[in-house]
């Protein structure tokens, strides 16, 4: 229960939080400001209580009614090393920035090592009103972040992902299931019977959607599916490809979840003395400029990721302006055939 002084002023204070948690005011201050001096257990409990009580710094509380930050937020719970090699997020961020720049807005990007720290960042932004709205990416099934943006007083949010995992929040998505089915049908039409899918992180909703479409389509066509798990890095893509090629009855075609793994997979094929596409066909996802400059050029499931990012940003502006939640299909990545796919050698 907030103290008498805070009830009379209508504002929750750190004294109220300290009283609820049962720690000193200084401990609460350390926890709220991310400083050393308190255990992680205490820090987590303080942040939870601050969120429950609707605490905000005095400066933020005074400015909420009359000012906007003109900033949108994006938190990525990723290894920073993977962001440097994966082209999707570079293009996606460029698309967001293009839309924000035209309206004199900024993007606050924070990369954290875990989902728990991402949630803590979102709570901090909500309480301090550090940003006007948030982009939610890398959504999982039963994502614990979604309820944070359904509560009363939550920051405006756009989910980048399938409507089935958005919890009713506004979402912008691509039809990955249809794209995966198109890739499988194309390879089957060329005569491939054993096809491997080199997938990304298993918990992600779009990974599950692609997995299901791959399994359903290969089964319907009477093909032999091979599902290989990776973490999106080129190293993991190469390892998965090598292991599959060493197996009995190796695949004659591979569909990769991003283009950098497809390039690494192509190198693994050449290492074994095999040829692309004569012995092994390869399909990439996202179709960055990299796909056009390999030898042979990579067949890819292509969509305009920069335009996708800009679309997501426009929807967040609409949410802030009071638009009702909706699900907006951005695109269905289309198969762009190049030199890396052909009928298997007989």
mmCIF file of C-alpha atoms in Angstrom:
data_model
loop_
_atom_site.group_PDB
_atom_site.id
_atom_site.type_symbol
_atom_site.label_atom_id
_atom_site.label_comp_id
_atom_site.label_asym_id
_atom_site.label_seq_id
_atom_site.Cartn_x
_atom_site.Cartn_y
_atom_site.Cartn_z
ATOM 1 C CA UNK A 1 0.000 0.000 0.000
ATOM 2 C CA UNK A 2 1.508 3.413 -0.954
ATOM 3 C CA UNK A 3 2.440 5.655 1.949
ATOM 4 C CA UNK A 4 0.233 8.557 3.136
ATOM 5 C CA UNK A 5 2.481 11.178 1.539
ATOM 6 C CA UNK A 6 2.392 9.569 -1.852
ATOM 7 C CA UNK A 7 -1.368 9.018 -1.716
ATOM 8 C CA UNK A 8 -1.906 12.709 -1.069
ATOM 9 C CA UNK A 9 0.333 13.692 -3.984
ATOM 10 C CA UNK A 10 -1.082 11.023 -6.315
ATOM 11 C CA UNK A 11 2.397 9.754 -7.205
ATOM 12 C CA UNK A 12 4.127 6.506 -6.288
ATOM 13 C CA UNK A 13 7.560 7.074 -4.738
ATOM 14 C CA UNK A 14 10.592 4.877 -4.128
ATOM 15 C CA UNK A 15 9.579 4.883 -0.456
ATOM 16 C CA UNK A 16 6.376 3.083 -1.439
ATOM 17 C CA UNK A 17 8.366 0.514 -3.389
ATOM 18 C CA UNK A 18 10.817 0.021 -0.515
ATOM 19 C CA UNK A 19 7.938 -0.503 1.898
ATOM 20 C CA UNK A 20 6.281 -3.085 -0.356
ATOM 21 C CA UNK A 21 9.491 -5.032 -1.046
ATOM 22 C CA UNK A 22 10.839 -4.727 2.486
ATOM 23 C CA UNK A 23 14.211 -3.206 1.608
ATOM 24 C CA UNK A 24 15.886 0.147 2.119
ATOM 25 C CA UNK A 25 15.226 3.199 -0.047
ATOM 26 C CA UNK A 26 18.850 3.129 -1.223
ATOM 27 C CA UNK A 27 18.464 -0.493 -2.351
ATOM 28 C CA UNK A 28 15.418 0.501 -4.408
ATOM 29 C CA UNK A 29 17.356 3.391 -5.931
ATOM 30 C CA UNK A 30 20.235 1.089 -6.902
ATOM 31 C CA UNK A 31 17.846 -1.421 -8.463
ATOM 32 C CA UNK A 32 15.831 1.137 -10.446
ATOM 33 C CA UNK A 33 18.950 2.792 -11.826
ATOM 34 C CA UNK A 34 20.758 -0.420 -12.747
ATOM 35 C CA UNK A 35 23.582 0.167 -10.262
ATOM 36 C CA UNK A 36 25.588 -2.415 -8.371
ATOM 37 C CA UNK A 37 24.904 -2.969 -4.676
ATOM 38 C CA UNK A 38 21.837 -5.226 -4.736
ATOM 39 C CA UNK A 39 21.336 -8.874 -5.650
ATOM 40 C CA UNK A 40 19.673 -9.861 -8.910
ATOM 41 C CA UNK A 41 16.791 -11.329 -6.899
ATOM 42 C CA UNK A 42 16.208 -8.010 -5.150
ATOM 43 C CA UNK A 43 16.594 -6.053 -8.398
ATOM 44 C CA UNK A 44 14.007 -8.253 -10.105
ATOM 45 C CA UNK A 45 11.538 -7.923 -7.223
ATOM 46 C CA UNK A 46 11.965 -4.133 -7.078
ATOM 47 C CA UNK A 47 11.311 -3.824 -10.826
ATOM 48 C CA UNK A 48 8.236 -6.048 -10.540
ATOM 49 C CA UNK A 49 6.770 -3.980 -7.710
ATOM 50 C CA UNK A 50 7.614 -0.699 -9.467
ATOM 51 C CA UNK A 51 5.736 -1.964 -12.493
ATOM 52 C CA UNK A 52 2.761 -3.095 -10.390
ATOM 53 C CA UNK A 53 2.487 0.258 -8.636
ATOM 54 C CA UNK A 54 2.957 2.271 -11.837
ATOM 55 C CA UNK A 55 6.062 4.061 -10.612
ATOM 56 C CA UNK A 56 7.748 6.674 -12.820
ATOM 57 C CA UNK A 57 10.606 9.082 -12.069
ATOM 58 C CA UNK A 58 9.423 12.507 -10.950
ATOM 59 C CA UNK A 59 10.746 14.180 -14.099
ATOM 60 C CA UNK A 60 8.908 11.695 -16.309
ATOM 61 C CA UNK A 61 5.693 11.981 -14.316
ATOM 62 C CA UNK A 62 5.670 15.762 -14.740
ATOM 63 C CA UNK A 63 6.221 15.575 -18.485
ATOM 64 C CA UNK A 64 3.872 12.738 -19.425
ATOM 65 C CA UNK A 65 0.845 14.941 -19.955
ATOM 66 C CA UNK A 66 2.441 17.541 -22.176
ATOM 67 C CA UNK A 67 5.361 16.028 -24.062
ATOM 68 C CA UNK A 68 6.408 13.149 -26.292
ATOM 69 C CA UNK A 69 9.911 11.770 -26.583
ATOM 70 C CA UNK A 70 9.702 11.529 -30.398
ATOM 71 C CA UNK A 71 11.514 8.209 -30.001
ATOM 72 C CA UNK A 72 10.522 4.620 -30.691
ATOM 73 C CA UNK A 73 12.189 1.702 -28.929
ATOM 74 C CA UNK A 74 13.456 -1.693 -30.051
ATOM 75 C CA UNK A 75 15.134 -4.235 -27.774
ATOM 76 C CA UNK A 76 16.954 -7.195 -29.322
ATOM 77 C CA UNK A 77 17.781 -10.148 -27.084
ATOM 78 C CA UNK A 78 20.534 -11.367 -29.376
ATOM 79 C CA UNK A 79 24.239 -12.031 -29.442
ATOM 80 C CA UNK A 80 25.668 -8.794 -30.910
ATOM 81 C CA UNK A 81 27.979 -10.904 -33.056
ATOM 82 C CA UNK A 82 25.067 -12.425 -34.978
ATOM 83 C CA UNK A 83 23.615 -9.008 -35.806
ATOM 84 C CA UNK A 84 26.816 -8.055 -37.591
ATOM 85 C CA UNK A 85 26.513 -10.874 -40.122
ATOM 86 C CA UNK A 86 22.756 -11.276 -40.544
ATOM 87 C CA UNK A 87 21.504 -8.929 -43.234
ATOM 88 C CA UNK A 88 17.818 -9.070 -42.257
ATOM 89 C CA UNK A 89 18.055 -6.777 -39.252
ATOM 90 C CA UNK A 90 20.335 -4.299 -40.992
ATOM 91 C CA UNK A 91 17.744 -3.876 -43.762
ATOM 92 C CA UNK A 92 14.818 -3.943 -41.333
ATOM 93 C CA UNK A 93 16.353 -1.197 -39.188
ATOM 94 C CA UNK A 94 17.115 0.851 -42.287
ATOM 95 C CA UNK A 95 13.441 0.668 -43.236
ATOM 96 C CA UNK A 96 12.323 1.785 -39.768
ATOM 97 C CA UNK A 97 14.823 4.645 -39.773
ATOM 98 C CA UNK A 98 13.675 5.844 -43.188
ATOM 99 C CA UNK A 99 10.132 6.283 -41.910
ATOM 100 C CA UNK A 100 11.170 7.783 -38.579
ATOM 101 C CA UNK A 101 13.556 10.290 -40.180
ATOM 102 C CA UNK A 102 10.780 11.644 -42.385
ATOM 103 C CA UNK A 103 8.859 12.549 -39.199
ATOM 104 C CA UNK A 104 11.869 13.730 -37.146
ATOM 105 C CA UNK A 105 11.637 10.707 -34.829
ATOM 106 C CA UNK A 106 14.554 8.647 -33.491
ATOM 107 C CA UNK A 107 15.058 4.945 -32.789
ATOM 108 C CA UNK A 108 16.368 3.804 -29.414
ATOM 109 C CA UNK A 109 17.978 0.402 -30.040
ATOM 110 C CA UNK A 110 19.163 -1.712 -27.130
ATOM 111 C CA UNK A 111 20.844 -5.112 -27.494
ATOM 112 C CA UNK A 112 20.671 -7.317 -24.398
ATOM 113 C CA UNK A 113 21.912 -10.865 -23.717
ATOM 114 C CA UNK A 114 18.669 -12.415 -22.450
ATOM 115 C CA UNK A 115 14.891 -12.289 -22.663
ATOM 116 C CA UNK A 116 14.723 -11.469 -18.936
ATOM 117 C CA UNK A 117 16.801 -8.343 -19.460
ATOM 118 C CA UNK A 118 14.678 -7.417 -22.449
ATOM 119 C CA UNK A 119 11.542 -7.570 -20.284
ATOM 120 C CA UNK A 120 13.265 -5.476 -17.608
ATOM 121 C CA UNK A 121 14.138 -2.871 -20.253
ATOM 122 C CA UNK A 122 10.549 -2.730 -21.481
ATOM 123 C CA UNK A 123 9.319 -2.218 -17.917
ATOM 124 C CA UNK A 124 11.840 0.548 -17.359
ATOM 125 C CA UNK A 125 10.805 2.282 -20.571
ATOM 126 C CA UNK A 126 7.157 1.980 -19.611
ATOM 127 C CA UNK A 127 7.656 3.432 -16.149
ATOM 128 C CA UNK A 128 9.887 6.288 -17.289
ATOM 129 C CA UNK A 129 8.074 6.860 -20.608
ATOM 130 C CA UNK A 130 11.495 6.861 -22.227
ATOM 131 C CA UNK A 131 9.936 6.083 -25.630
ATOM 132 C CA UNK A 132 6.567 6.774 -27.251
ATOM 133 C CA UNK A 133 6.137 3.241 -28.604
ATOM 134 C CA UNK A 134 7.855 -0.099 -29.031
ATOM 135 C CA UNK A 135 8.519 -2.640 -31.777
ATOM 136 C CA UNK A 136 8.258 -6.237 -30.555
ATOM 137 C CA UNK A 137 10.303 -8.725 -32.603
ATOM 138 C CA UNK A 138 11.434 -12.370 -32.353
ATOM 139 C CA UNK A 139 8.050 -13.355 -30.944
ATOM 140 C CA UNK A 140 7.634 -16.829 -29.448
ATOM 141 C CA UNK A 141 4.593 -18.956 -28.694
ATOM 142 C CA UNK A 142 3.023 -17.749 -25.422
ATOM 143 C CA UNK A 143 5.511 -14.879 -25.444
ATOM 144 C CA UNK A 144 5.839 -13.408 -21.915
ATOM 145 C CA UNK A 145 6.357 -9.915 -23.358
ATOM 146 C CA UNK A 146 2.945 -9.671 -25.005
ATOM 147 C CA UNK A 147 0.961 -9.309 -21.728
ATOM 148 C CA UNK A 148 3.168 -6.332 -20.796
ATOM 149 C CA UNK A 149 1.674 -4.410 -23.713
ATOM 150 C CA UNK A 150 -1.924 -5.450 -23.036
ATOM 151 C CA UNK A 151 -2.061 -3.934 -19.544
ATOM 152 C CA UNK A 152 -3.700 -0.595 -18.853
ATOM 153 C CA UNK A 153 -1.141 2.162 -19.257
ATOM 154 C CA UNK A 154 1.183 0.058 -21.434
ATOM 155 C CA UNK A 155 3.270 1.662 -24.140
ATOM 156 C CA UNK A 156 1.881 1.531 -27.694
ATOM 157 C CA UNK A 157 3.300 -1.496 -29.485
ATOM 158 C CA UNK A 158 3.457 -3.197 -32.878
ATOM 159 C CA UNK A 159 4.253 -6.903 -33.015
ATOM 160 C CA UNK A 160 6.434 -8.026 -35.913
ATOM 161 C CA UNK A 161 5.149 -11.537 -36.390
ATOM 162 C CA UNK A 162 2.218 -13.784 -37.157
ATOM 163 C CA UNK A 163 -1.193 -12.633 -35.850
ATOM 164 C CA UNK A 164 -1.599 -15.958 -34.024
ATOM 165 C CA UNK A 165 1.019 -14.896 -31.447
ATOM 166 C CA UNK A 166 0.230 -11.178 -31.159
ATOM 167 C CA UNK A 167 -2.356 -11.447 -28.373
ATOM 168 C CA UNK A 168 -4.623 -9.060 -30.257
ATOM 169 C CA UNK A 169 -2.000 -6.309 -30.528
ATOM 170 C CA UNK A 170 -1.405 -4.648 -33.882
ATOM 171 C CA UNK A 171 0.854 -6.884 -35.934
ATOM 172 C CA UNK A 172 2.656 -6.705 -39.278
ATOM 173 C CA UNK A 173 3.581 -10.057 -40.787
ATOM 174 C CA UNK A 174 4.813 -11.950 -43.815
ATOM 175 C CA UNK A 175 3.191 -15.168 -45.037
ATOM 176 C CA UNK A 176 6.132 -17.491 -44.433
ATOM 177 C CA UNK A 177 4.021 -20.642 -44.618
ATOM 178 C CA UNK A 178 2.977 -20.009 -48.229
ATOM 179 C CA UNK A 179 6.560 -19.146 -49.138
ATOM 180 C CA UNK A 180 7.913 -22.354 -47.650
ATOM 181 C CA UNK A 181 5.345 -24.411 -49.521
ATOM 182 C CA UNK A 182 6.316 -22.698 -52.768
ATOM 183 C CA UNK A 183 9.985 -23.545 -52.197
ATOM 184 C CA UNK A 184 9.206 -27.206 -51.512
ATOM 185 C CA UNK A 185 6.952 -27.485 -54.566
ATOM 186 C CA UNK A 186 9.616 -25.913 -56.764
ATOM 187 C CA UNK A 187 12.275 -28.389 -55.621
ATOM 188 C CA UNK A 188 9.882 -31.303 -55.977
ATOM 189 C CA UNK A 189 9.073 -30.164 -59.511
ATOM 190 C CA UNK A 190 12.764 -30.323 -60.346
ATOM 191 C CA UNK A 191 12.873 -33.947 -59.171
ATOM 192 C CA UNK A 192 14.274 -33.628 -55.639
ATOM 193 C CA UNK A 193 12.934 -36.239 -53.243
ATOM 194 C CA UNK A 194 15.046 -35.721 -50.096
ATOM 195 C CA UNK A 195 14.984 -32.063 -49.037
ATOM 196 C CA UNK A 196 16.593 -30.500 -45.952
ATOM 197 C CA UNK A 197 15.370 -27.436 -44.109
ATOM 198 C CA UNK A 198 18.147 -25.585 -42.241
ATOM 199 C CA UNK A 199 16.067 -23.701 -39.711
ATOM 200 C CA UNK A 200 16.718 -20.975 -37.168
ATOM 201 C CA UNK A 201 15.959 -20.850 -33.440
ATOM 202 C CA UNK A 202 13.268 -23.340 -32.472
ATOM 203 C CA UNK A 203 11.314 -21.194 -29.937
ATOM 204 C CA UNK A 204 10.590 -18.413 -32.447
ATOM 205 C CA UNK A 205 7.060 -18.399 -33.821
ATOM 206 C CA UNK A 206 8.115 -17.871 -37.425
ATOM 207 C CA UNK A 207 10.471 -20.861 -37.147
ATOM 208 C CA UNK A 208 7.566 -23.044 -35.978
ATOM 209 C CA UNK A 209 5.363 -21.759 -38.793
ATOM 210 C CA UNK A 210 8.000 -22.516 -41.424
ATOM 211 C CA UNK A 211 8.678 -25.920 -39.847
ATOM 212 C CA UNK A 212 5.003 -26.862 -39.997
ATOM 213 C CA UNK A 213 4.625 -25.732 -43.612
ATOM 214 C CA UNK A 214 7.787 -27.614 -44.621
ATOM 215 C CA UNK A 215 6.659 -30.824 -42.928
ATOM 216 C CA UNK A 216 3.100 -30.597 -44.252
ATOM 217 C CA UNK A 217 4.134 -29.909 -47.846
ATOM 218 C CA UNK A 218 6.859 -32.551 -48.042
ATOM 219 C CA UNK A 219 4.495 -35.121 -46.525
ATOM 220 C CA UNK A 220 1.707 -34.204 -48.938
ATOM 221 C CA UNK A 221 4.089 -34.640 -51.887
ATOM 222 C CA UNK A 222 5.512 -37.912 -50.623
ATOM 223 C CA UNK A 223 9.010 -36.477 -50.103
ATOM 224 C CA UNK A 224 11.627 -37.235 -47.445
ATOM 225 C CA UNK A 225 12.025 -34.176 -45.181
ATOM 226 C CA UNK A 226 15.161 -33.499 -43.125
ATOM 227 C CA UNK A 227 14.918 -30.819 -40.397
ATOM 228 C CA UNK A 228 18.194 -29.296 -39.163
ATOM 229 C CA UNK A 229 18.404 -26.823 -36.250
ATOM 230 C CA UNK A 230 20.810 -23.850 -36.116
ATOM 231 C CA UNK A 231 21.215 -20.456 -34.441
ATOM 232 C CA UNK A 232 21.236 -18.451 -37.708
ATOM 233 C CA UNK A 233 25.029 -18.089 -37.763
ATOM 234 C CA UNK A 234 27.065 -19.080 -40.825
ATOM 235 C CA UNK A 235 29.078 -21.484 -38.679
ATOM 236 C CA UNK A 236 26.002 -23.396 -37.564
ATOM 237 C CA UNK A 237 24.646 -23.439 -41.123
ATOM 238 C CA UNK A 238 27.892 -24.942 -42.427
ATOM 239 C CA UNK A 239 28.017 -27.560 -39.652
ATOM 240 C CA UNK A 240 24.416 -28.626 -40.285
ATOM 241 C CA UNK A 241 25.078 -28.921 -44.008
ATOM 242 C CA UNK A 242 28.256 -30.996 -43.540
ATOM 243 C CA UNK A 243 26.518 -33.399 -41.170
ATOM 244 C CA UNK A 244 23.590 -33.858 -43.549
ATOM 245 C CA UNK A 245 25.871 -34.512 -46.514
ATOM 246 C CA UNK A 246 27.790 -37.147 -44.537
ATOM 247 C CA UNK A 247 24.602 -39.066 -43.721
ATOM 248 C CA UNK A 248 23.316 -42.126 -45.534
ATOM 249 C CA UNK A 249 21.148 -40.922 -48.383
ATOM 250 C CA UNK A 250 22.096 -37.233 -48.100
ATOM 251 C CA UNK A 251 19.665 -34.516 -49.205
ATOM 252 C CA UNK A 252 19.914 -33.239 -52.742
ATOM 253 C CA UNK A 253 18.405 -29.869 -51.837
ATOM 254 C CA UNK A 254 18.549 -27.446 -48.902
ATOM 255 C CA UNK A 255 16.285 -24.554 -47.882
ATOM 256 C CA UNK A 256 17.988 -22.152 -45.437
ATOM 257 C CA UNK A 257 16.335 -19.729 -43.010
ATOM 258 C CA UNK A 258 18.614 -16.845 -44.010
ATOM 259 C CA UNK A 259 21.028 -15.988 -46.777
ATOM 260 C CA UNK A 260 24.267 -16.033 -44.780
ATOM 261 C CA UNK A 261 23.686 -19.674 -43.804
ATOM 262 C CA UNK A 262 22.942 -20.479 -47.439
ATOM 263 C CA UNK A 263 26.301 -19.022 -48.473
ATOM 264 C CA UNK A 264 28.071 -21.016 -45.744
ATOM 265 C CA UNK A 265 26.152 -24.119 -46.789
ATOM 266 C CA UNK A 266 27.257 -23.647 -50.373
ATOM 267 C CA UNK A 267 30.877 -23.600 -49.245
ATOM 268 C CA UNK A 268 30.296 -26.825 -47.306
ATOM 269 C CA UNK A 269 28.933 -28.444 -50.470
ATOM 270 C CA UNK A 270 32.012 -27.444 -52.474
ATOM 271 C CA UNK A 271 34.276 -28.753 -49.679
ATOM 272 C CA UNK A 272 32.908 -32.249 -50.264
ATOM 273 C CA UNK A 273 33.703 -32.067 -53.948
ATOM 274 C CA UNK A 274 30.062 -31.659 -54.909
ATOM 275 C CA UNK A 275 28.643 -29.092 -57.298
ATOM 276 C CA UNK A 276 25.885 -26.513 -56.947
ATOM 277 C CA UNK A 277 23.345 -26.984 -58.487
ATOM 278 C CA UNK A 278 24.270 -30.226 -60.306
ATOM 279 C CA UNK A 279 24.606 -32.309 -57.137
ATOM 280 C CA UNK A 280 22.948 -30.080 -54.535
ATOM 281 C CA UNK A 281 20.356 -27.323 -54.945
ATOM 282 C CA UNK A 282 20.198 -24.420 -52.490
ATOM 283 C CA UNK A 283 17.452 -21.905 -51.636
ATOM 284 C CA UNK A 284 18.076 -18.938 -49.322
ATOM 285 C CA UNK A 285 15.629 -16.720 -47.419
ATOM 286 C CA UNK A 286 15.286 -12.868 -47.503
ATOM 287 C CA UNK A 287 17.286 -12.340 -50.718
ATOM 288 C CA UNK A 288 19.820 -9.675 -49.759
ATOM 289 C CA UNK A 289 22.278 -8.369 -52.332
ATOM 290 C CA UNK A 290 24.622 -11.145 -51.185
ATOM 291 C CA UNK A 291 22.485 -13.702 -53.029
ATOM 292 C CA UNK A 292 23.214 -12.069 -56.376
ATOM 293 C CA UNK A 293 26.983 -12.146 -55.934
ATOM 294 C CA UNK A 294 27.729 -15.765 -55.110
ATOM 295 C CA UNK A 295 28.718 -18.337 -57.714
ATOM 296 C CA UNK A 296 26.298 -19.513 -58.803
ATOM 297 C CA UNK A 297 23.848 -16.785 -57.725
ATOM 298 C CA UNK A 298 21.459 -18.027 -55.029
ATOM 299 C CA UNK A 299 17.835 -18.825 -55.650
ATOM 300 C CA UNK A 300 15.964 -17.114 -52.799
ATOM 301 C CA UNK A 301 12.609 -16.409 -51.203
ATOM 302 C CA UNK A 302 12.579 -12.683 -51.830
ATOM 303 C CA UNK A 303 10.807 -9.780 -50.179
ATOM 304 C CA UNK A 304 11.638 -6.130 -49.611
ATOM 305 C CA UNK A 305 12.880 -6.090 -46.015
ATOM 306 C CA UNK A 306 13.527 -2.321 -46.059
ATOM 307 C CA UNK A 307 9.917 -1.698 -47.090
ATOM 308 C CA UNK A 308 8.821 -4.167 -44.403
ATOM 309 C CA UNK A 309 10.598 -2.130 -41.727
ATOM 310 C CA UNK A 310 9.050 1.100 -43.004
ATOM 311 C CA UNK A 311 5.590 -0.517 -42.960
ATOM 312 C CA UNK A 312 6.063 -1.583 -39.330
ATOM 313 C CA UNK A 313 7.043 1.986 -38.360
ATOM 314 C CA UNK A 314 3.975 3.473 -40.083
ATOM 315 C CA UNK A 315 1.700 1.120 -38.169
ATOM 316 C CA UNK A 316 3.210 2.190 -34.855
ATOM 317 C CA UNK A 317 2.495 5.830 -35.677
ATOM 318 C CA UNK A 318 -1.115 4.799 -36.364
ATOM 319 C CA UNK A 319 -1.349 2.977 -33.021
ATOM 320 C CA UNK A 320 -0.098 6.078 -31.208
ATOM 321 C CA UNK A 321 -2.724 8.131 -33.039
ATOM 322 C CA UNK A 322 -5.446 5.858 -31.686
ATOM 323 C CA UNK A 323 -6.000 3.313 -34.462
ATOM 324 C CA UNK A 324 -7.743 0.099 -33.469
ATOM 325 C CA UNK A 325 -5.547 -3.051 -33.334
ATOM 326 C CA UNK A 326 -5.250 -4.916 -36.611
ATOM 327 C CA UNK A 327 -3.266 -7.581 -38.439
ATOM 328 C CA UNK A 328 -1.543 -6.364 -41.594
ATOM 329 C CA UNK A 329 0.005 -8.704 -44.148
ATOM 330 C CA UNK A 330 3.090 -7.011 -45.550
ATOM 331 C CA UNK A 331 4.068 -9.568 -48.196
ATOM 332 C CA UNK A 332 4.485 -13.206 -49.154
ATOM 333 C CA UNK A 333 8.170 -13.802 -49.993
ATOM 334 C CA UNK A 334 8.277 -15.028 -53.601
ATOM 335 C CA UNK A 335 10.707 -17.530 -55.056
ATOM 336 C CA UNK A 336 13.294 -15.818 -57.236
ATOM 337 C CA UNK A 337 15.059 -18.487 -59.239
ATOM 338 C CA UNK A 338 18.739 -18.079 -60.030
ATOM 339 C CA UNK A 339 21.606 -20.479 -60.599
ATOM 340 C CA UNK A 340 21.656 -22.479 -57.362
ATOM 341 C CA UNK A 341 18.680 -24.741 -58.138
ATOM 342 C CA UNK A 342 18.340 -27.389 -60.836
ATOM 343 C CA UNK A 343 17.283 -30.988 -61.344
ATOM 344 C CA UNK A 344 19.454 -33.408 -59.325
ATOM 345 C CA UNK A 345 22.197 -35.327 -61.114
ATOM 346 C CA UNK A 346 21.103 -38.801 -62.154
#
